[in-house]
């Protein structure tokens, strides 16, 4: 979704057009859910917050000021909402303290039984790698935008991204997935 | 706008490859060796293919929340509709009473309080004018105390004594028109608050027990305007240590007394000032 398309949707939403929200929802649900989930690490909370996010977005439509980088804007709102919720729940989640892959943390891919290969691929990623990959993949954010959102140097972000891609490629080979599976 | 299906079918994978390549050339993927990786990917699974697989996985894992969102929006809008009559009712009893009370209070302030305040400030000015007549007496009293070897406590008590003497002088002296003491009154009248002070404060015989004994005379001219005084070093002859004096806004209504702080010494001084000379004040304590 381009900035112009997003602005158009927001304008329509300001006039009560729910279909416009649906279009934004279709385009960015994956990104928003991933961003929220990667921060709060609880699926139920993430679902609640994602719903709240879109409800809030609908309410914000009338006051939206157009500008470049709506994806970053959306991501920042989602992250801030999640951080607020975490504070409200009196929890402190620091990126470094997040559960390691394969640990006790809830697995993003747990529910999918028939995608073991992909599941194992995703499990290989560290939370930081997954966070970057989700933003890049789910929201098509630029590395610059991701580095600004995560407040990490761009070199770190690109390193995490490349590391994630390498791991996934390696895992894919082990899993025996072929191009036909894609 | 691209739908999900469009995002992840083969045709769009190719188009995204192109866009990804563009981003790389623009410096969006500056990691070392990234381009080499892409070359290698042509023989096996490309970076874009992995991204597409991952995106597909994200999509599967993401719950469908649309119904919840619609329900939430319905609830919010219903709440707004319910609240509207209460919020927008301009003529509800409470709002009207608040508005009427506010207007009435403003009228009372304008009509009754303002003239009273004017009288009060005039009276104060008269007190200041009349105190001028007794300045010599206050000065003599202060210097007598000083010469008797009394230090801080003595100076403070003299300040109180001087204030009392001024008050007595104001009461006993015949009433004089406020405008007769031109400079001071004019300056004060220029301010909307009535107490904008633009005066020259001359500190003479400022004897404070905590201050260095050798600093007997500090002469400081302060241009005081508004809430705080501003020292102008170009005009100020200073004997002794550098001092900065700040006049608190809250104290401006008591023109007789000015408190100053001396940061370099970390202590406070209390001075009594009286009208003096050409529209200025003299500090007598």
Coordinates of C-alpha atoms in Angstrom, one line a residue:
Chain A
X1 CA 0.0 0.0 0.0
X2 CA 1.5 3.3 -1.0
X3 CA 1.3 6.4 1.1
X4 CA -1.3 7.9 -1.2
X5 CA -3.5 4.8 -1.0
X6 CA -3.1 4.8 2.8
X7 CA -4.1 8.5 3.0
X8 CA -7.1 7.8 0.8
X9 CA -8.2 5.0 3.1
X10 CA -7.8 7.1 6.2
X11 CA -9.9 9.8 4.6
X12 CA -12.6 7.3 3.8
X13 CA -12.4 6.0 7.3
X14 CA -12.9 9.4 8.7
X15 CA -16.2 9.5 6.8
X16 CA -17.2 6.2 8.4
X17 CA -16.2 3.8 5.5
X18 CA -15.3 0.5 7.2
X19 CA -14.3 -1.0 3.9
X20 CA -11.3 1.4 4.0
X21 CA -10.3 -0.1 7.3
X22 CA -10.7 -3.5 5.9
X23 CA -8.2 -2.7 3.1
X24 CA -5.7 -1.4 5.7
X25 CA -6.4 -4.5 7.8
X26 CA -5.7 -6.8 4.9
X27 CA -2.5 -5.0 4.0
X28 CA -1.0 -4.7 7.5
X29 CA -2.6 -7.3 9.8
X30 CA 0.5 -9.5 9.5
X31 CA 2.8 -6.7 10.3
X32 CA 0.9 -5.4 13.2
X33 CA 0.3 -8.7 14.8
X34 CA 3.9 -9.7 14.4
X35 CA 5.2 -6.5 15.8
X36 CA 2.9 -6.7 18.8
X37 CA 3.5 -10.4 19.4
X38 CA 7.3 -10.0 19.1
X39 CA 7.1 -7.4 21.8
X40 CA 4.6 -8.9 24.3
X41 CA 5.2 -12.6 23.5
X42 CA 1.8 -13.7 24.6
X43 CA -0.6 -14.7 21.9
X44 CA -3.9 -13.8 23.6
X45 CA -2.6 -10.4 24.6
X46 CA -1.3 -9.9 21.1
X47 CA -4.7 -10.7 19.6
X48 CA -6.4 -8.3 22.0
X49 CA -3.9 -5.6 21.2
X50 CA -4.1 -6.1 17.5
X51 CA -7.9 -5.7 17.7
X52 CA -7.5 -2.6 19.8
X53 CA -5.0 -1.2 17.4
X54 CA -7.3 -1.3 14.4
X55 CA -10.2 0.0 16.5
X56 CA -7.9 2.9 17.6
X57 CA -6.8 3.4 14.0
X58 CA -10.4 3.8 13.0
X59 CA -10.9 6.4 15.6
X60 CA -7.7 8.2 14.6
X61 CA -8.7 8.6 11.0
X62 CA -10.3 12.0 11.4
X63 CA -7.2 13.4 13.0
X64 CA -4.7 11.8 10.7
X65 CA -2.2 14.1 9.1
X66 CA -0.7 12.9 5.9
X67 CA 3.0 12.4 5.6
X68 CA 5.6 10.0 4.4
X69 CA 6.1 6.7 5.9
X70 CA 2.8 5.4 7.0
X71 CA 4.2 1.9 7.6
X72 CA 6.6 3.3 10.2
X73 CA 3.8 5.3 11.7
X74 CA 1.6 2.3 12.1
X75 CA 4.5 0.2 13.5
X76 CA 5.4 2.8 16.0
X77 CA 1.8 3.1 17.2
X78 CA 1.6 -0.7 17.6
X79 CA 4.8 -0.9 19.5
X80 CA 3.9 2.0 21.8
X81 CA 0.5 0.4 22.5
X82 CA 2.2 -2.8 23.3
X83 CA 4.8 -1.2 25.6
X84 CA 2.0 0.6 27.4
X85 CA 0.2 -2.6 27.9
X86 CA 3.3 -4.3 29.2
X87 CA 3.8 -1.4 31.7
X88 CA 0.2 -1.7 32.7
X89 CA 0.7 -5.4 33.3
X90 CA 3.7 -4.4 35.4
X91 CA 6.0 -6.4 33.4
X92 CA 9.4 -5.6 32.0
X93 CA 10.4 -7.3 28.8
X94 CA 13.8 -6.5 27.6
X95 CA 14.8 -7.8 24.2
X96 CA 17.8 -9.5 25.6
X97 CA 15.8 -11.3 28.2
X98 CA 13.2 -12.7 25.8
X99 CA 13.1 -16.5 25.8
X100 CA 15.5 -18.1 23.5
X101 CA 14.2 -20.1 20.5
X102 CA 13.1 -23.5 21.7
X103 CA 12.7 -22.3 25.2
X104 CA 9.6 -21.9 27.3
X105 CA 8.3 -19.0 25.3
X106 CA 5.2 -19.5 23.3
X107 CA 6.0 -20.6 19.8
X108 CA 4.7 -18.5 17.0
X109 CA 4.2 -21.5 14.8
X110 CA 2.8 -23.9 17.4
X111 CA -0.6 -24.1 15.9
X112 CA 0.5 -25.2 12.5
X113 CA 1.0 -29.0 12.5
X114 CA 1.4 -29.5 8.9
X115 CA 4.2 -27.1 8.4
X116 CA 6.9 -28.6 10.4
X117 CA 9.6 -27.5 8.1
X118 CA 8.8 -23.9 8.2
X119 CA 8.2 -24.2 11.9
X120 CA 11.7 -25.4 12.5
X121 CA 13.0 -22.7 10.2
X122 CA 11.3 -20.0 12.3
X123 CA 12.5 -21.6 15.5
X124 CA 16.1 -21.0 14.5
X125 CA 15.7 -17.3 14.6
X126 CA 16.5 -15.2 17.6
X127 CA 13.8 -12.8 18.8
X128 CA 15.8 -9.9 17.4
X129 CA 16.2 -11.6 14.0
X130 CA 12.5 -12.5 13.9
X131 CA 11.5 -8.9 14.8
X132 CA 13.5 -7.5 11.9
X133 CA 12.4 -10.1 9.5
X134 CA 8.7 -9.6 10.4
X135 CA 9.0 -5.9 9.8
X136 CA 10.8 -6.4 6.6
X137 CA 8.6 -9.1 5.3
X138 CA 5.3 -8.2 6.8
X139 CA 5.4 -4.5 6.4
X140 CA 8.0 -4.0 3.7
X141 CA 9.7 -1.5 5.9
X142 CA 13.0 -0.2 4.8
X143 CA 16.1 -1.0 6.9
X144 CA 16.3 2.7 7.8
X145 CA 12.7 2.7 9.1
X146 CA 13.3 -0.6 11.0
X147 CA 16.4 0.8 12.6
X148 CA 14.6 3.9 13.7
X149 CA 11.7 2.0 15.1
X150 CA 13.8 -0.5 17.0
X151 CA 16.3 2.2 17.9
X152 CA 19.2 0.1 16.7
X153 CA 22.0 1.0 14.3
X154 CA 21.2 0.2 10.6
X155 CA 24.2 -2.0 10.5
X156 CA 22.9 -4.1 13.3
X157 CA 19.5 -4.4 11.6
X158 CA 20.9 -5.5 8.3
X159 CA 23.2 -7.9 10.0
X160 CA 20.2 -9.4 11.9
X161 CA 18.3 -9.6 8.6
X162 CA 21.0 -11.3 6.7
X163 CA 21.6 -13.7 9.6
X164 CA 17.9 -14.6 9.6
X165 CA 18.0 -15.2 5.9
X166 CA 21.1 -17.4 6.2
X167 CA 19.5 -19.5 8.9
X168 CA 16.3 -19.9 7.0
X169 CA 18.2 -20.9 3.9
X170 CA 20.2 -23.5 5.8
X171 CA 17.2 -24.9 7.5
X172 CA 15.4 -25.0 4.3
X173 CA 18.1 -27.2 2.8
X174 CA 17.9 -29.5 5.7
X175 CA 14.2 -29.7 5.5
X176 CA 14.4 -30.7 1.9
X177 CA 12.0 -28.1 0.6
X178 CA 12.1 -27.7 -3.1
X179 CA 11.2 -24.9 -5.4
X180 CA 7.9 -26.6 -6.1
X181 CA 6.9 -26.2 -2.5
X182 CA 7.1 -22.5 -2.8
Chain B
X1 CA -3.5 -1.7 -3.2
X2 CA -2.2 -5.3 -3.3
X3 CA -4.2 -8.0 -1.7
X4 CA -2.6 -10.8 0.1
X5 CA -3.0 -13.2 -2.8
X6 CA -1.3 -10.7 -5.1
X7 CA 1.5 -10.3 -2.6
X8 CA 2.5 -13.9 -2.6
X9 CA 1.8 -15.4 -6.0
X10 CA 4.6 -16.1 -8.4
X11 CA 4.1 -13.0 -10.5
X12 CA 4.4 -10.7 -7.6
X13 CA 7.4 -12.6 -6.3
X14 CA 9.2 -11.6 -9.4
X15 CA 8.0 -8.0 -9.2
X16 CA 9.2 -7.8 -5.6
X17 CA 12.5 -9.2 -6.6
X18 CA 12.9 -6.2 -8.9
X19 CA 11.9 -3.8 -6.1
X20 CA 14.3 -5.5 -3.7
X21 CA 17.1 -5.1 -6.2
X22 CA 16.2 -1.4 -6.5
X23 CA 16.4 -1.0 -2.7
X24 CA 19.8 -2.7 -2.7
X25 CA 21.2 -0.3 -5.2
X26 CA 19.8 2.6 -3.2
X27 CA 21.8 1.4 -0.2
X28 CA 18.9 -0.1 1.8
X29 CA 20.8 -3.4 2.2
X30 CA 24.3 -2.3 2.9
X31 CA 25.5 -5.4 4.7
X32 CA 28.8 -6.7 3.4
X33 CA 28.4 -9.7 1.1
X34 CA 24.7 -9.3 0.6
X35 CA 25.1 -8.9 -3.1
X36 CA 27.2 -12.1 -3.3
X37 CA 24.5 -13.9 -1.4
X38 CA 22.0 -12.9 -4.0
X39 CA 24.1 -14.2 -6.8
X40 CA 24.4 -17.5 -5.1
X41 CA 20.7 -17.6 -4.5
X42 CA 20.0 -17.9 -8.2
X43 CA 21.3 -21.4 -8.0
X44 CA 19.2 -22.3 -5.0
X45 CA 16.4 -20.7 -3.0
X46 CA 16.6 -17.0 -3.4
X47 CA 16.3 -14.4 -0.6
X48 CA 13.0 -13.3 -2.0
X49 CA 11.7 -16.9 -2.1
X50 CA 12.6 -17.2 1.6
X51 CA 10.8 -14.0 2.3
X52 CA 7.7 -15.1 0.5
X53 CA 7.7 -18.4 2.4
X54 CA 8.1 -16.6 5.6
X55 CA 5.4 -14.1 4.7
X56 CA 3.1 -17.0 3.9
X57 CA 3.8 -18.5 7.3
X58 CA 3.1 -15.2 9.0
X59 CA -0.2 -15.1 7.2
X60 CA -1.2 -18.5 8.4
X61 CA -0.2 -17.7 12.0
X62 CA -2.0 -14.4 12.1
X63 CA -5.5 -14.8 13.5
X64 CA -8.5 -13.4 11.8
X65 CA -9.6 -10.6 14.0
X66 CA -11.9 -8.7 11.7
X67 CA -15.1 -9.7 13.5
X68 CA -13.6 -8.6 16.8
X69 CA -12.6 -5.3 15.3
X70 CA -16.0 -4.6 13.8
X71 CA -17.6 -5.5 17.1
X72 CA -15.2 -3.2 19.0
X73 CA -16.0 -0.3 16.6
X74 CA -19.7 -0.9 17.0
X75 CA -19.3 -0.7 20.8
X76 CA -17.3 2.4 20.6
X77 CA -19.8 4.1 18.3
X78 CA -22.7 3.0 20.5
X79 CA -20.9 4.4 23.5
X80 CA -20.4 7.7 21.7
X81 CA -24.1 7.8 20.8
X82 CA -25.1 7.1 24.3
X83 CA -22.8 9.7 25.7
X84 CA -23.6 12.4 23.2
X85 CA -26.8 13.8 24.7
X86 CA -25.1 14.2 28.1
X87 CA -22.0 15.8 26.6
X88 CA -23.6 18.1 24.1
X89 CA -26.5 19.2 26.2
X90 CA -25.7 22.9 26.4
X91 CA -28.6 23.7 28.6
X92 CA -28.2 21.0 31.2
X93 CA -28.5 22.5 34.7
X94 CA -24.9 21.9 35.7
X95 CA -23.3 23.4 32.7
X96 CA -25.5 26.5 32.8
X97 CA -24.9 27.0 36.5
X98 CA -21.1 26.7 36.0
X99 CA -21.3 29.3 33.2
X100 CA -23.4 31.7 35.1
X101 CA -21.2 31.4 38.2
X102 CA -18.1 32.1 36.1
X103 CA -19.6 35.1 34.5
X104 CA -20.9 36.4 37.8
X105 CA -17.4 35.9 39.4
X106 CA -15.8 37.9 36.6
X107 CA -18.3 40.7 37.0
X108 CA -17.6 40.9 40.7
X109 CA -13.9 41.0 40.1
X110 CA -14.1 43.7 37.5
X111 CA -16.7 45.9 39.3
X112 CA -15.9 45.5 43.0
X113 CA -12.4 44.1 43.5
X114 CA -10.5 46.1 40.9
X115 CA -11.4 49.5 42.4
X116 CA -10.6 48.2 45.9
X117 CA -7.2 47.0 44.7
X118 CA -6.6 50.4 43.1
X119 CA -7.3 52.1 46.4
X120 CA -5.0 49.7 48.2
X121 CA -2.1 50.3 45.8
X122 CA -2.6 54.1 46.1
X123 CA -2.5 53.8 49.9
X124 CA 0.7 51.8 49.7
X125 CA 2.3 54.5 47.5
X126 CA 1.3 57.1 50.0
X127 CA 2.9 55.1 52.7
X128 CA 6.1 54.9 50.7
X129 CA 6.0 58.6 49.9
X130 CA 5.6 59.5 53.5
X131 CA 8.3 57.1 54.6
X132 CA 10.7 59.1 52.6
X133 CA 10.5 61.9 55.0
X134 CA 11.8 59.7 57.7
X135 CA 14.6 58.1 55.8
X136 CA 17.3 60.0 57.6
X137 CA 16.0 58.8 60.9
X138 CA 16.0 55.2 59.8
X139 CA 19.6 55.5 58.5
X140 CA 20.8 56.9 61.7
X141 CA 19.2 54.2 63.7
X142 CA 20.8 51.5 61.5
X143 CA 24.2 52.9 61.7
X144 CA 24.0 53.3 65.5
X145 CA 23.2 49.6 65.8
X146 CA 26.1 48.7 63.5
X147 CA 28.6 50.8 65.4
X148 CA 27.5 49.1 68.6
X149 CA 29.1 45.9 67.3
X150 CA 25.9 44.0 66.6
X151 CA 26.1 41.7 63.7
X152 CA 23.5 39.7 61.9
X153 CA 20.8 39.6 64.6
X154 CA 21.2 43.3 65.2
X155 CA 20.9 44.1 61.5
X156 CA 17.8 42.0 61.2
X157 CA 16.2 43.6 64.2
X158 CA 17.1 47.0 62.9
X159 CA 15.3 46.1 59.7
X160 CA 12.2 45.3 61.6
X161 CA 12.7 48.5 63.6
X162 CA 13.1 50.5 60.4
X163 CA 9.9 48.9 59.0
X164 CA 8.0 49.9 62.1
X165 CA 9.3 53.4 61.9
X166 CA 8.2 53.6 58.4
X167 CA 4.8 52.4 59.2
X168 CA 4.6 54.9 62.1
X169 CA 5.7 57.6 59.8
X170 CA 3.1 56.7 57.3
X171 CA 0.4 56.8 59.9
X172 CA 1.5 60.0 61.5
X173 CA 2.4 62.0 58.4
X174 CA -0.3 64.1 56.7
X175 CA -1.8 62.5 53.6
X176 CA -0.1 63.5 50.4
X177 CA -1.2 62.9 46.9
X178 CA 0.5 59.9 45.3
X179 CA 1.4 61.7 42.2
X180 CA 3.5 64.2 44.1
X181 CA 6.4 61.6 44.1
X182 CA 6.5 61.4 40.3
X183 CA 9.1 58.9 39.3
X184 CA 8.2 56.0 41.4
X185 CA 4.5 56.2 40.9
X186 CA 4.8 56.7 37.2
X187 CA 6.9 53.5 36.8
X188 CA 4.5 51.5 38.9
X189 CA 1.5 52.8 36.9
X190 CA 2.9 51.6 33.7
X191 CA 2.3 48.0 34.6
X192 CA -0.9 46.2 34.2
X193 CA -0.2 44.6 37.5
X194 CA 0.5 47.9 39.1
X195 CA 3.9 46.8 40.4
X196 CA 6.3 46.8 37.6
X197 CA 9.4 48.1 39.2
X198 CA 12.0 49.9 37.3
X199 CA 14.1 51.4 39.9
X200 CA 17.7 51.7 40.9
X201 CA 18.5 50.0 44.2
X202 CA 21.4 51.3 46.1
X203 CA 22.7 49.0 48.7
X204 CA 24.5 51.0 51.4
X205 CA 25.8 49.7 54.7
X206 CA 24.6 46.2 53.9
X207 CA 25.9 44.6 57.0
X208 CA 25.2 40.9 57.3
X209 CA 26.9 38.8 60.0
X210 CA 27.4 35.9 57.6
X211 CA 29.0 38.0 55.0
X212 CA 32.6 38.7 54.8
X213 CA 33.5 41.2 57.4
X214 CA 35.7 43.2 55.1
X215 CA 32.8 43.7 52.7
X216 CA 31.2 46.6 54.5
X217 CA 29.9 48.5 51.6
X218 CA 28.4 46.9 48.6
X219 CA 27.0 49.4 46.1
X220 CA 24.9 47.8 43.5
X221 CA 22.5 49.3 41.1
X222 CA 19.9 46.9 39.9
X223 CA 17.6 47.3 37.1
X224 CA 14.6 45.4 38.3
X225 CA 11.8 44.7 35.8
X226 CA 9.0 42.3 36.2
X227 CA 9.5 39.2 38.2
X228 CA 13.2 39.3 38.6
X229 CA 15.9 41.8 38.7
X230 CA 18.6 41.9 36.1
X231 CA 21.9 43.2 36.9
X232 CA 23.7 45.3 34.5
X233 CA 27.4 45.1 35.1
X234 CA 28.2 48.0 32.8
X235 CA 26.4 50.4 35.1
X236 CA 27.2 48.7 38.4
X237 CA 30.2 49.7 40.5
X238 CA 30.7 46.9 42.9
X239 CA 32.7 46.9 46.0
X240 CA 33.5 43.6 47.4
X241 CA 32.4 40.2 46.0
X242 CA 30.1 39.8 43.1
X243 CA 26.5 39.4 44.2
X244 CA 23.3 38.7 42.4
X245 CA 20.1 39.8 43.7
X246 CA 16.8 38.3 42.7
X247 CA 13.5 39.8 43.6
X248 CA 10.8 37.3 44.0
X249 CA 7.6 38.1 42.1
X250 CA 5.5 37.4 45.1
X251 CA 7.4 40.0 47.1
X252 CA 6.9 42.8 44.6
X253 CA 3.7 43.9 46.2
X254 CA 5.7 44.7 49.3
X255 CA 7.8 47.5 48.0
X256 CA 9.3 48.2 51.4
X257 CA 11.2 45.0 51.7
X258 CA 13.3 43.2 49.1
X259 CA 15.0 39.9 49.7
X260 CA 18.1 39.1 47.8
X261 CA 20.2 36.0 47.5
X262 CA 23.9 35.9 47.1
X263 CA 24.8 32.7 45.3
X264 CA 28.6 33.1 45.7
X265 CA 28.2 33.2 49.5
X266 CA 25.2 30.9 49.7
X267 CA 23.2 33.1 52.0
X268 CA 20.4 35.5 51.9
X269 CA 20.1 39.1 52.8
X270 CA 17.1 41.1 53.7
X271 CA 16.9 44.8 52.9
X272 CA 14.5 47.5 53.6
X273 CA 14.2 50.0 50.8
X274 CA 12.6 53.4 50.8
X275 CA 11.9 55.9 48.1
X276 CA 15.0 57.8 47.4
X277 CA 16.3 60.4 45.0
X278 CA 15.1 60.7 41.4
X279 CA 12.6 57.9 41.2
X280 CA 14.7 55.3 42.9
X281 CA 14.9 53.5 46.2
X282 CA 17.5 53.5 48.8
X283 CA 18.3 50.3 50.8
X284 CA 18.7 51.2 54.3
X285 CA 19.1 47.8 55.7

